[in-house]
Coordinates of C-alpha atoms in Angstrom, one line a residue:
X24 CA 9.3 12.6 -5.3
X25 CA 9.8 11.5 -1.7
X26 CA 12.8 12.6 0.2
X27 CA 13.8 11.8 3.8
X28 CA 16.6 13.8 5.4
X29 CA 18.1 12.7 8.7
X30 CA 14.9 11.1 10.0
X31 CA 15.0 9.9 13.6
X32 CA 12.3 8.7 16.0
X33 CA 12.8 8.2 19.7
X34 CA 9.7 7.1 21.7
X35 CA 8.8 8.5 25.1
X36 CA 10.2 5.3 26.7
X37 CA 13.6 6.1 25.3
X38 CA 13.5 3.4 22.7
X39 CA 15.1 4.6 19.5
X40 CA 13.2 3.4 16.4
X41 CA 15.0 5.3 13.7
X42 CA 18.4 6.9 13.5
X43 CA 19.4 9.5 10.8
X44 CA 17.6 7.8 7.9
X45 CA 18.1 9.6 4.6
X46 CA 16.8 8.3 1.3
X47 CA 14.8 9.3 -1.8
X48 CA 12.2 7.6 -3.9
X49 CA 11.8 8.6 -7.5
X50 CA 8.5 8.5 -9.5
X51 CA 7.5 5.0 -10.4
X52 CA 10.1 3.4 -8.1
X53 CA 8.9 0.6 -5.9
X54 CA 11.1 0.0 -2.8
X55 CA 11.0 -3.1 -0.7
X56 CA 11.8 -2.3 2.9
X57 CA 13.2 -5.3 4.8
X58 CA 14.6 -6.0 8.2
X59 CA 13.9 -7.9 11.4
X60 CA 11.0 -7.2 13.7
X61 CA 11.7 -4.0 15.6
X62 CA 14.1 -2.7 13.0
X63 CA 11.8 0.4 12.4
X64 CA 10.2 -0.5 9.1
X65 CA 6.6 0.3 10.2
X66 CA 7.7 3.3 12.1
X67 CA 9.4 4.7 9.0
X68 CA 6.4 4.5 6.7
X69 CA 4.1 5.9 9.4
X70 CA 6.5 8.8 9.9
X71 CA 6.1 9.7 6.2
X72 CA 2.4 10.5 6.7
X73 CA 2.9 11.5 10.3
X74 CA 0.8 8.8 11.8
X75 CA 3.9 8.6 14.0
X76 CA 5.6 12.0 14.7
X77 CA 9.3 12.1 13.9
X78 CA 11.6 13.3 16.6
X79 CA 13.9 15.0 14.1
X80 CA 14.7 15.2 10.5
X81 CA 12.7 16.3 7.4
X82 CA 10.3 14.6 5.0
X83 CA 9.5 16.1 1.6
X84 CA 6.8 15.0 -0.9
X85 CA 7.9 16.8 -4.0
X86 CA 8.5 20.4 -2.8
X87 CA 6.2 20.1 0.2
X88 CA 7.8 19.6 3.6
X89 CA 5.5 17.2 5.4
X90 CA 7.2 17.7 8.7
X91 CA 6.5 21.4 8.7
X92 CA 2.8 21.2 8.2
X93 CA 0.0 22.3 10.6
X94 CA -2.9 19.9 11.3
X95 CA -4.9 21.4 8.5
X96 CA -2.0 21.3 6.0
X97 CA -1.3 17.7 7.0
X98 CA -4.9 16.7 6.3
X99 CA -4.5 18.1 2.8
X100 CA -1.2 16.4 2.3
X101 CA -2.5 13.0 3.4
X102 CA -4.8 13.1 0.3
X103 CA -1.7 12.6 -1.7
X104 CA -0.4 9.6 0.3
X105 CA -2.3 6.3 -0.2
X106 CA -1.9 3.6 2.5
X107 CA -2.4 -0.1 2.1
X108 CA -2.6 -2.1 5.3
X109 CA -1.7 -5.7 6.3
X110 CA -5.1 -6.3 7.9
X111 CA -6.9 -4.5 5.0
X112 CA -8.7 -1.9 7.3
X113 CA -12.0 -2.3 5.5
X114 CA -15.4 -1.6 6.9
X115 CA -16.7 -5.2 7.0
X116 CA -20.4 -4.3 6.8
X117 CA -20.0 -2.0 3.8
X118 CA -19.9 -3.1 0.2
X119 CA -16.8 -3.3 -2.0
X120 CA -17.8 -0.1 -3.8
X121 CA -18.5 1.8 -0.6
X122 CA -15.1 0.8 0.8
X123 CA -13.4 2.0 -2.4
X124 CA -15.3 5.2 -2.3
X125 CA -14.1 5.8 1.2
X126 CA -10.8 6.8 -0.5
X127 CA -12.5 10.1 -1.4
X128 CA -13.5 11.0 2.1
X129 CA -10.7 13.6 2.3
X130 CA -12.2 15.4 -0.7
X131 CA -15.9 15.5 0.1
X132 CA -17.7 17.4 2.9
X133 CA -18.9 15.7 6.1
X134 CA -22.6 15.4 5.2
X135 CA -21.9 14.1 1.7
X136 CA -19.6 11.4 3.1
X137 CA -22.1 10.6 5.9
X138 CA -24.9 10.0 3.4
X139 CA -22.5 8.4 0.9
X140 CA -23.3 11.0 -1.7
X141 CA -20.2 10.9 -3.9
X142 CA -19.7 12.7 -7.2
X143 CA -20.4 10.8 -10.4
X144 CA -16.8 11.0 -11.5
X145 CA -15.6 9.4 -8.2
X146 CA -18.0 6.5 -8.8
X147 CA -16.9 6.1 -12.4
X148 CA -13.3 6.1 -11.3
X149 CA -14.1 3.5 -8.6
X150 CA -15.6 1.2 -11.3
X151 CA -12.5 1.6 -13.4
X152 CA -10.2 0.8 -10.4
X153 CA -12.3 -2.3 -9.4
X154 CA -12.0 -3.5 -13.0
X155 CA -8.3 -3.0 -12.9
X156 CA -7.8 -5.0 -9.7
X157 CA -10.2 -7.8 -10.9
X158 CA -13.3 -7.1 -8.8
X159 CA -15.8 -5.8 -11.2
X160 CA -18.2 -8.7 -10.5
X161 CA -18.1 -8.1 -6.7
X162 CA -19.1 -4.4 -6.5
X163 CA -22.0 -5.0 -4.2
X164 CA -20.6 -7.8 -2.0
X165 CA -20.0 -6.9 1.6
X166 CA -16.3 -6.8 2.6
X167 CA -16.8 -9.6 5.1
X168 CA -17.8 -12.0 2.3
X169 CA -14.5 -11.7 0.4
X170 CA -11.4 -13.8 0.5
X171 CA -8.1 -12.4 1.9
X172 CA -6.7 -11.7 -1.6
X173 CA -9.9 -10.0 -2.7
X174 CA -9.9 -7.8 0.5
X175 CA -6.4 -6.7 -0.3
X176 CA -7.4 -5.8 -3.9
X177 CA -10.2 -3.6 -2.4
X178 CA -7.6 -2.0 -0.2
X179 CA -5.4 -1.3 -3.3
X180 CA -8.4 0.2 -5.2
X181 CA -9.3 2.4 -2.2
X182 CA -5.8 3.8 -2.0
X183 CA -5.8 4.5 -5.7
X184 CA -9.2 6.2 -5.4
X185 CA -7.4 9.0 -3.5
X186 CA -5.4 9.7 -6.7
X187 CA -2.2 9.6 -4.6
X188 CA 1.3 10.8 -5.4
X189 CA 2.8 8.1 -3.2
X190 CA 1.8 4.7 -1.8
X191 CA 2.9 3.4 1.6
X192 CA 2.3 -0.3 1.9
X193 CA 2.6 -2.2 5.2
X194 CA 3.0 -6.0 4.9
X195 CA 0.5 -6.4 2.1
X196 CA 1.1 -10.2 1.8
X197 CA 1.6 -11.2 5.5
X198 CA -2.0 -12.7 5.8
X199 CA -2.0 -14.3 2.3
X200 CA -1.0 -17.7 0.9
X201 CA 2.2 -17.8 -1.3
X202 CA 0.4 -17.9 -4.6
X203 CA -2.0 -15.0 -3.7
X204 CA 1.0 -13.1 -2.3
X205 CA 2.8 -13.2 -5.6
X206 CA -0.3 -12.0 -7.4
X207 CA -0.8 -9.0 -5.0
X208 CA 2.8 -8.0 -5.3
X209 CA 2.6 -8.3 -9.1
X210 CA -0.5 -6.2 -9.2
X211 CA 1.0 -3.4 -7.0
X212 CA 4.2 -3.2 -9.1
X213 CA 2.3 -3.2 -12.4
X214 CA 0.0 -0.4 -11.2
X215 CA 2.9 1.7 -10.0
X216 CA 4.6 1.2 -13.4
X217 CA 1.5 2.2 -15.2
X218 CA 1.0 5.3 -13.1
X219 CA 4.6 6.3 -12.5
X220 CA 3.6 6.0 -8.8
X221 CA 6.4 5.6 -6.2
X222 CA 5.8 3.1 -3.4
X223 CA 7.5 1.9 -0.2
X224 CA 6.5 -1.7 0.7
X225 CA 7.3 -3.0 4.2
X226 CA 7.8 -6.7 3.6
X227 CA 9.2 -9.6 5.6
X228 CA 9.4 -12.1 2.7
X229 CA 12.9 -11.5 1.3
X230 CA 12.4 -13.8 -1.7
X231 CA 9.2 -12.1 -2.6
X232 CA 10.9 -8.7 -2.4
X233 CA 13.7 -10.0 -4.6
X234 CA 11.3 -11.2 -7.2
X235 CA 9.2 -8.1 -7.6
X236 CA 11.0 -4.9 -6.7
X237 CA 14.1 -3.3 -8.3
X238 CA 15.4 -1.7 -5.1
X239 CA 15.7 -3.0 -1.6
X240 CA 16.5 -1.1 1.6
X241 CA 17.5 -3.0 4.7
X242 CA 17.0 -1.7 8.2
X243 CA 18.8 -2.9 11.3
X244 CA 18.1 -1.3 14.6
X245 CA 16.6 1.8 12.9
X246 CA 19.5 2.4 10.6
X247 CA 19.8 1.8 6.9
X248 CA 22.5 -0.9 6.4
X249 CA 21.7 -1.8 2.8
X250 CA 20.4 0.1 -0.2
X251 CA 20.7 -1.7 -3.5
X252 CA 19.3 -4.0 -6.2
X253 CA 17.9 -7.5 -5.4
X254 CA 20.9 -9.1 -7.1
X255 CA 23.2 -7.6 -4.5
X256 CA 21.2 -9.2 -1.6
X257 CA 23.6 -12.0 -0.9
X258 CA 24.3 -14.0 2.3
X259 CA 26.7 -11.4 3.6
X260 CA 24.2 -8.6 3.2
X261 CA 21.4 -10.7 4.9
X262 CA 23.7 -11.4 7.8
X263 CA 24.3 -7.7 8.1
X264 CA 20.6 -7.0 8.2
X265 CA 19.3 -10.0 10.2
X266 CA 22.3 -11.7 11.8
X267 CA 24.0 -15.0 11.4
X268 CA 22.0 -17.7 9.6
X269 CA 22.1 -20.1 6.7
X270 CA 20.7 -17.9 4.0
X271 CA 21.0 -20.2 1.0
X272 CA 17.3 -21.0 0.8
X273 CA 16.1 -17.4 1.6
X274 CA 17.9 -15.8 -1.3
X275 CA 16.7 -18.3 -3.8
X276 CA 14.0 -16.5 -5.9
X277 CA 10.5 -17.8 -5.8
X278 CA 9.4 -19.7 -8.9
X279 CA 7.0 -17.8 -11.1
X280 CA 4.0 -19.9 -12.1
X281 CA 2.2 -17.1 -14.0
X282 CA -1.2 -18.3 -13.0
X283 CA -4.1 -16.5 -11.3
X284 CA -5.2 -17.9 -7.9
X285 CA -8.4 -19.9 -8.0
X286 CA -10.0 -18.2 -5.0
X287 CA -9.6 -14.7 -6.5
X288 CA -10.2 -15.8 -10.1
X289 CA -13.9 -15.3 -9.5
X290 CA -13.0 -11.6 -9.2
X291 CA -12.9 -11.4 -13.0
X292 CA -15.0 -8.9 -14.9
X293 CA -18.5 -9.9 -16.0
X294 CA -20.0 -7.2 -18.2
X295 CA -23.6 -7.9 -17.4
X296 CA -23.0 -8.0 -13.6
X297 CA -21.0 -4.8 -13.8
X298 CA -23.8 -3.0 -15.7
X299 CA -26.4 -4.0 -13.2
X300 CA -24.2 -2.9 -10.3
X301 CA -23.7 0.5 -12.1
X302 CA -27.4 1.0 -12.1
X303 CA -27.7 0.2 -8.4
X304 CA -24.9 2.6 -7.6
X305 CA -26.7 5.4 -9.2
X306 CA -28.4 6.0 -5.9
X307 CA -25.1 7.1 -4.4
X308 CA -24.9 10.2 -6.6

């Protein structure tokens, strides 16, 4: 589904962020991208949708070469690539529903998006997605009234509203407490499994990556120095990626408590609230 061939990035300052990175991601496969700060993790995922322009190499999404696209072609291709951000990137004054519907901006004309006139099917899909991420009862809440975990759930629903072929996820748990972090990772992996959706997750928490993803790629100074299963991520491999350290605690997998976090539990579905919200949203069509 996604294929990188010899991807390199050198900034104007002469700093080399990526060197000859080649990898592929199959449908439904979720990859944890780990490495120290400055290893090139964020640069790599931003090169995929050309938020950062690669210096050399090729990027393919299916049969489409992303690196060979014009501005107009790139705009079309970006519809197929959902992005989930560390700091959520929500519009604080807009409601949960309006933020999710912004995932359709690449599909509607300027004036329809300006006046928030989205097609009925887009609104129905947004309701389904909000139910899936546990926010049916919060449709009309402003984004600035949500907890961190709830905001990240909105970001996930917004990315899925694009109906993407690929998810790029930049530090989705960095601003969250440990319990909520596990829930968000679990939600992302479950949704990717359900949809056969490939994803690359840039993540600093090695134990969390071990717990939830089946493939881990380690970057060091812009080069791939590890590509394997979580079980292969031993002290020697972590030393190769990060340098000398006592890794005994880091490679111990996080205990799974299987509970839902209290702060986000109020995001559960309430049928009568959802029905009222559906009536209010009719004005968007």
